[in-house]
PDB file of C-alpha atoms and ligand atoms in Angstrom:
ATOM      1  CA  UNK T  18      52.342-194.032  23.917  1.00 49.00           C
ATOM      2  CA  UNK T  19      53.282-192.062  20.826  1.00 51.00           C
ATOM      3  CA  UNK T  20      52.413-193.367  17.729  1.00 50.00           C
ATOM      4  CA  UNK T  21      55.219-193.005  15.164  1.00 51.00           C
ATOM      5  CA  UNK T  22      53.974-194.942  12.264  1.00 52.00           C
ATOM      6  CA  UNK T  23      54.822-192.385   9.859  1.00 46.00           C
ATOM      7  CA  UNK T  24      58.069-191.592  10.767  1.00 55.00           C
ATOM      8  CA  UNK T  25      59.871-193.530   7.871  1.00 74.00           C
ATOM      9  CA  UNK T  26      58.463-191.460   5.211  1.00 86.00           C
ATOM     10  CA  UNK T  27      60.368-188.467   4.653  1.00 89.00           C
ATOM     11  CA  UNK T  28      58.819-185.057   4.738  1.00 92.00           C
ATOM     12  CA  UNK T  29      57.436-183.250   1.775  1.00 94.00           C
ATOM     13  CA  UNK T  30      60.332-181.455  -0.304  1.00 92.00           C
ATOM     14  CA  UNK T  31      58.312-178.971  -1.314  1.00 94.00           C
ATOM     15  CA  UNK T  32      56.351-177.679   1.803  1.00 97.00           C
ATOM     16  CA  UNK T  33      58.112-179.710   4.676  1.00 94.00           C
ATOM     17  CA  UNK T  34      54.592-181.371   5.654  1.00 94.00           C
ATOM     18  CA  UNK T  35      55.481-184.718   7.677  1.00 92.00           C
ATOM     19  CA  UNK T  36      51.982-186.036   6.479  1.00 93.00           C
ATOM     20  CA  UNK T  37      53.478-187.729   3.537  1.00 93.00           C
ATOM     21  CA  UNK T  38      51.912-190.748   2.729  1.00 92.00           C
ATOM     22  CA  UNK T  39      52.859-193.824   0.302  1.00 91.00           C
ATOM     23  CA  UNK T  40      51.157-194.824  -2.760  1.00 90.00           C
ATOM     24  CA  UNK T  41      52.937-197.613  -4.577  1.00 87.00           C
ATOM     25  CA  UNK T  42      56.387-196.149  -5.821  1.00 87.00           C
ATOM     26  CA  UNK T  43      55.279-192.602  -4.846  1.00 92.00           C
ATOM     27  CA  UNK T  44      55.349-190.590  -2.087  1.00 93.00           C
ATOM     28  CA  UNK T  45      52.277-188.272  -1.709  1.00 94.00           C
ATOM     29  CA  UNK T  46      51.839-184.990   0.242  1.00 96.00           C
ATOM     30  CA  UNK T  47      48.433-184.262   1.313  1.00 96.00           C
ATOM     31  CA  UNK T  48      49.035-180.823   2.247  1.00 96.00           C
ATOM     32  CA  UNK T  49      50.189-179.525  -1.085  1.00 97.00           C
ATOM     33  CA  UNK T  50      49.491-182.511  -3.458  1.00 95.00           C
ATOM     34  CA  UNK T  51      53.086-182.889  -4.427  1.00 95.00           C
ATOM     35  CA  UNK T  52      53.956-186.358  -5.356  1.00 94.00           C
ATOM     36  CA  UNK T  53      57.588-187.736  -6.041  1.00 91.00           C
ATOM     37  CA  UNK T  54      59.397-190.798  -6.075  1.00 88.00           C
ATOM     38  CA  UNK T  55      60.049-192.997  -3.279  1.00 77.00           C
ATOM     39  CA  UNK T  56      63.213-194.707  -5.158  1.00 71.00           C
ATOM     40  CA  UNK T  57      66.259-192.530  -3.778  1.00 64.00           C
ATOM     41  CA  UNK T  58      67.326-190.200  -6.666  1.00 57.00           C
ATOM     42  CA  UNK T  59      69.964-191.907  -8.794  1.00 56.00           C
ATOM     43  CA  UNK T  60      68.584-195.338  -8.436  1.00 52.00           C
ATOM     44  CA  UNK T  61      65.408-194.607 -10.582  1.00 51.00           C
ATOM     45  CA  UNK T  62      64.651-197.296 -13.146  1.00 53.00           C
ATOM     46  CA  UNK T  63      66.055-195.493 -15.969  1.00 54.00           C
ATOM     47  CA  UNK T  64      65.663-197.119 -19.375  1.00 56.00           C
ATOM     48  CA  UNK T  65      69.152-197.301 -20.315  1.00 63.00           C
ATOM     49  CA  UNK T  66      69.306-201.332 -20.361  1.00 71.00           C
ATOM     50  CA  UNK T  67      70.744-202.632 -23.407  1.00 82.00           C
ATOM     51  CA  UNK T  68      68.674-204.556 -25.596  1.00 91.00           C
ATOM     52  CA  UNK T  69      70.175-207.300 -28.013  1.00 95.00           C
ATOM     53  CA  UNK T  70      68.274-207.858 -31.158  1.00 96.00           C
ATOM     54  CA  UNK T  71      69.073-210.175 -34.183  1.00 97.00           C
ATOM     55  CA  UNK T  72      68.780-209.698 -37.409  1.00 96.00           C
ATOM     56  CA  UNK T  73      64.932-209.557 -37.553  1.00 95.00           C
ATOM     57  CA  UNK T  74      64.647-207.224 -34.748  1.00 96.00           C
ATOM     58  CA  UNK T  75      63.658-210.164 -32.277  1.00 96.00           C
ATOM     59  CA  UNK T  76      65.292-209.550 -28.790  1.00 96.00           C
ATOM     60  CA  UNK T  77      67.715-211.616 -27.509  1.00 96.00           C
ATOM     61  CA  UNK T  78      68.110-213.262 -24.055  1.00 95.00           C
ATOM     62  CA  UNK T  79      71.026-215.005 -22.533  1.00 96.00           C
ATOM     63  CA  UNK T  80      70.379-218.766 -23.080  1.00 97.00           C
ATOM     64  CA  UNK T  81      68.713-218.236 -26.157  1.00 97.00           C
ATOM     65  CA  UNK T  82      69.090-220.671 -29.320  1.00 98.00           C
ATOM     66  CA  UNK T  83      70.143-218.690 -32.691  1.00 98.00           C
ATOM     67  CA  UNK T  84      70.894-219.832 -36.022  1.00 97.00           C
ATOM     68  CA  UNK T  85      73.686-217.894 -38.305  1.00 97.00           C
ATOM     69  CA  UNK T  86      72.173-216.458 -41.216  1.00 97.00           C
ATOM     70  CA  UNK T  87      75.512-215.625 -43.110  1.00 95.00           C
ATOM     71  CA  UNK T  88      78.863-217.995 -43.396  1.00 95.00           C
ATOM     72  CA  UNK T  89      81.375-216.490 -41.052  1.00 92.00           C
ATOM     73  CA  UNK T  90      84.769-216.799 -42.147  1.00 90.00           C
ATOM     74  CA  UNK T  91      86.916-216.951 -38.661  1.00 86.00           C
ATOM     75  CA  UNK T  92      90.219-215.417 -38.413  1.00 80.00           C
ATOM     76  CA  UNK T  93      93.607-217.345 -39.009  1.00 81.00           C
ATOM     77  CA  UNK T  94      92.192-220.014 -41.135  1.00 80.00           C
ATOM     78  CA  UNK T  95      89.883-221.291 -38.549  1.00 77.00           C
ATOM     79  CA  UNK T  96      87.244-222.259 -41.024  1.00 89.00           C
ATOM     80  CA  UNK T  97      83.787-221.197 -41.918  1.00 93.00           C
ATOM     81  CA  UNK T  98      80.711-221.479 -39.747  1.00 94.00           C
ATOM     82  CA  UNK T  99      78.076-222.155 -42.183  1.00 95.00           C
ATOM     83  CA  UNK T 100      74.796-220.240 -42.608  1.00 96.00           C
ATOM     84  CA  UNK T 101      72.324-221.908 -40.768  1.00 96.00           C
ATOM     85  CA  UNK T 102      74.478-223.293 -38.087  1.00 96.00           C
ATOM     86  CA  UNK T 103      72.669-223.651 -34.446  1.00 96.00           C
ATOM     87  CA  UNK T 104      74.260-221.849 -31.389  1.00 96.00           C
ATOM     88  CA  UNK T 105      73.152-222.926 -28.533  1.00 96.00           C
ATOM     89  CA  UNK T 106      72.506-221.174 -24.612  1.00 97.00           C
ATOM     90  CA  UNK T 107      74.427-217.885 -26.291  1.00 97.00           C
ATOM     91  CA  UNK T 108      75.650-215.131 -23.700  1.00 96.00           C
ATOM     92  CA  UNK T 109      74.847-211.433 -24.428  1.00 96.00           C
ATOM     93  CA  UNK T 110      77.810-209.227 -23.728  1.00 95.00           C
ATOM     94  CA  UNK T 111      78.890-205.646 -24.237  1.00 91.00           C
ATOM     95  CA  UNK T 112      81.271-204.997 -27.027  1.00 88.00           C
ATOM     96  CA  UNK T 113      81.748-205.441 -30.766  1.00 88.00           C
ATOM     97  CA  UNK T 114      81.014-208.793 -30.853  1.00 93.00           C
ATOM     98  CA  UNK T 115      78.010-208.877 -28.540  1.00 95.00           C
ATOM     99  CA  UNK T 116      77.112-212.661 -28.539  1.00 96.00           C
ATOM    100  CA  UNK T 117      79.559-214.991 -26.385  1.00 96.00           C
ATOM    101  CA  UNK T 118      78.865-218.532 -27.430  1.00 96.00           C
ATOM    102  CA  UNK T 119      80.344-221.746 -27.990  1.00 95.00           C
ATOM    103  CA  UNK T 120      79.894-223.614 -31.663  1.00 94.00           C
ATOM    104  CA  UNK T 121      80.273-227.381 -31.860  1.00 88.00           C
ATOM    105  CA  UNK T 122      83.407-227.990 -34.014  1.00 87.00           C
ATOM    106  CA  UNK T 123      84.692-224.493 -33.340  1.00 90.00           C
ATOM    107  CA  UNK T 124      84.890-223.905 -29.772  1.00 91.00           C
ATOM    108  CA  UNK T 125      83.856-220.622 -27.978  1.00 93.00           C
ATOM    109  CA  UNK T 126      83.750-217.669 -29.863  1.00 92.00           C
ATOM    110  CA  UNK T 127      82.326-214.227 -30.246  1.00 94.00           C
ATOM    111  CA  UNK T 128      79.372-213.402 -32.966  1.00 95.00           C
ATOM    112  CA  UNK T 129      77.530-210.285 -33.652  1.00 95.00           C
ATOM    113  CA  UNK T 130      73.669-210.088 -32.830  1.00 96.00           C
ATOM    114  CA  UNK T 131      73.238-208.701 -36.768  1.00 96.00           C
ATOM    115  CA  UNK T 132      74.536-212.217 -37.970  1.00 96.00           C
ATOM    116  CA  UNK T 133      72.069-214.283 -36.294  1.00 97.00           C
ATOM    117  CA  UNK T 134      68.375-215.235 -36.171  1.00 97.00           C
ATOM    118  CA  UNK T 135      66.399-216.216 -32.692  1.00 97.00           C
ATOM    119  CA  UNK T 136      64.822-219.666 -33.132  1.00 94.00           C
TER     120      UNK T 136
HETATM  121 ZN1  LIG D 467      53.678-180.922   0.149  1.00 67.49          ZN
END
């Protein structure tokens, strides 16, 4: 019976050797020593993930609790969210106001990461 245990591995793109083996996330060709990623091109982990940081540079995550570091006047006479107000369970979003949250007494609103500090 013919063994085809290597058949799922692609041939070396450089020398077309079929003796490719796998090492972690790499394919390695024993013939020409070429190494390449086993991740399909375009799906490689490109470090483009946005990182949200608070006013002190701490990395924020969904579900974090933060405090407001500056009185924030709400548009339309909605009042002022006072400095020191605790905001629980934030949600990070893309946009000008990059935190979605709910503040007791004010309801749902958007905040800017530069005006909060992680608790
Ligand atoms: Zn090769």
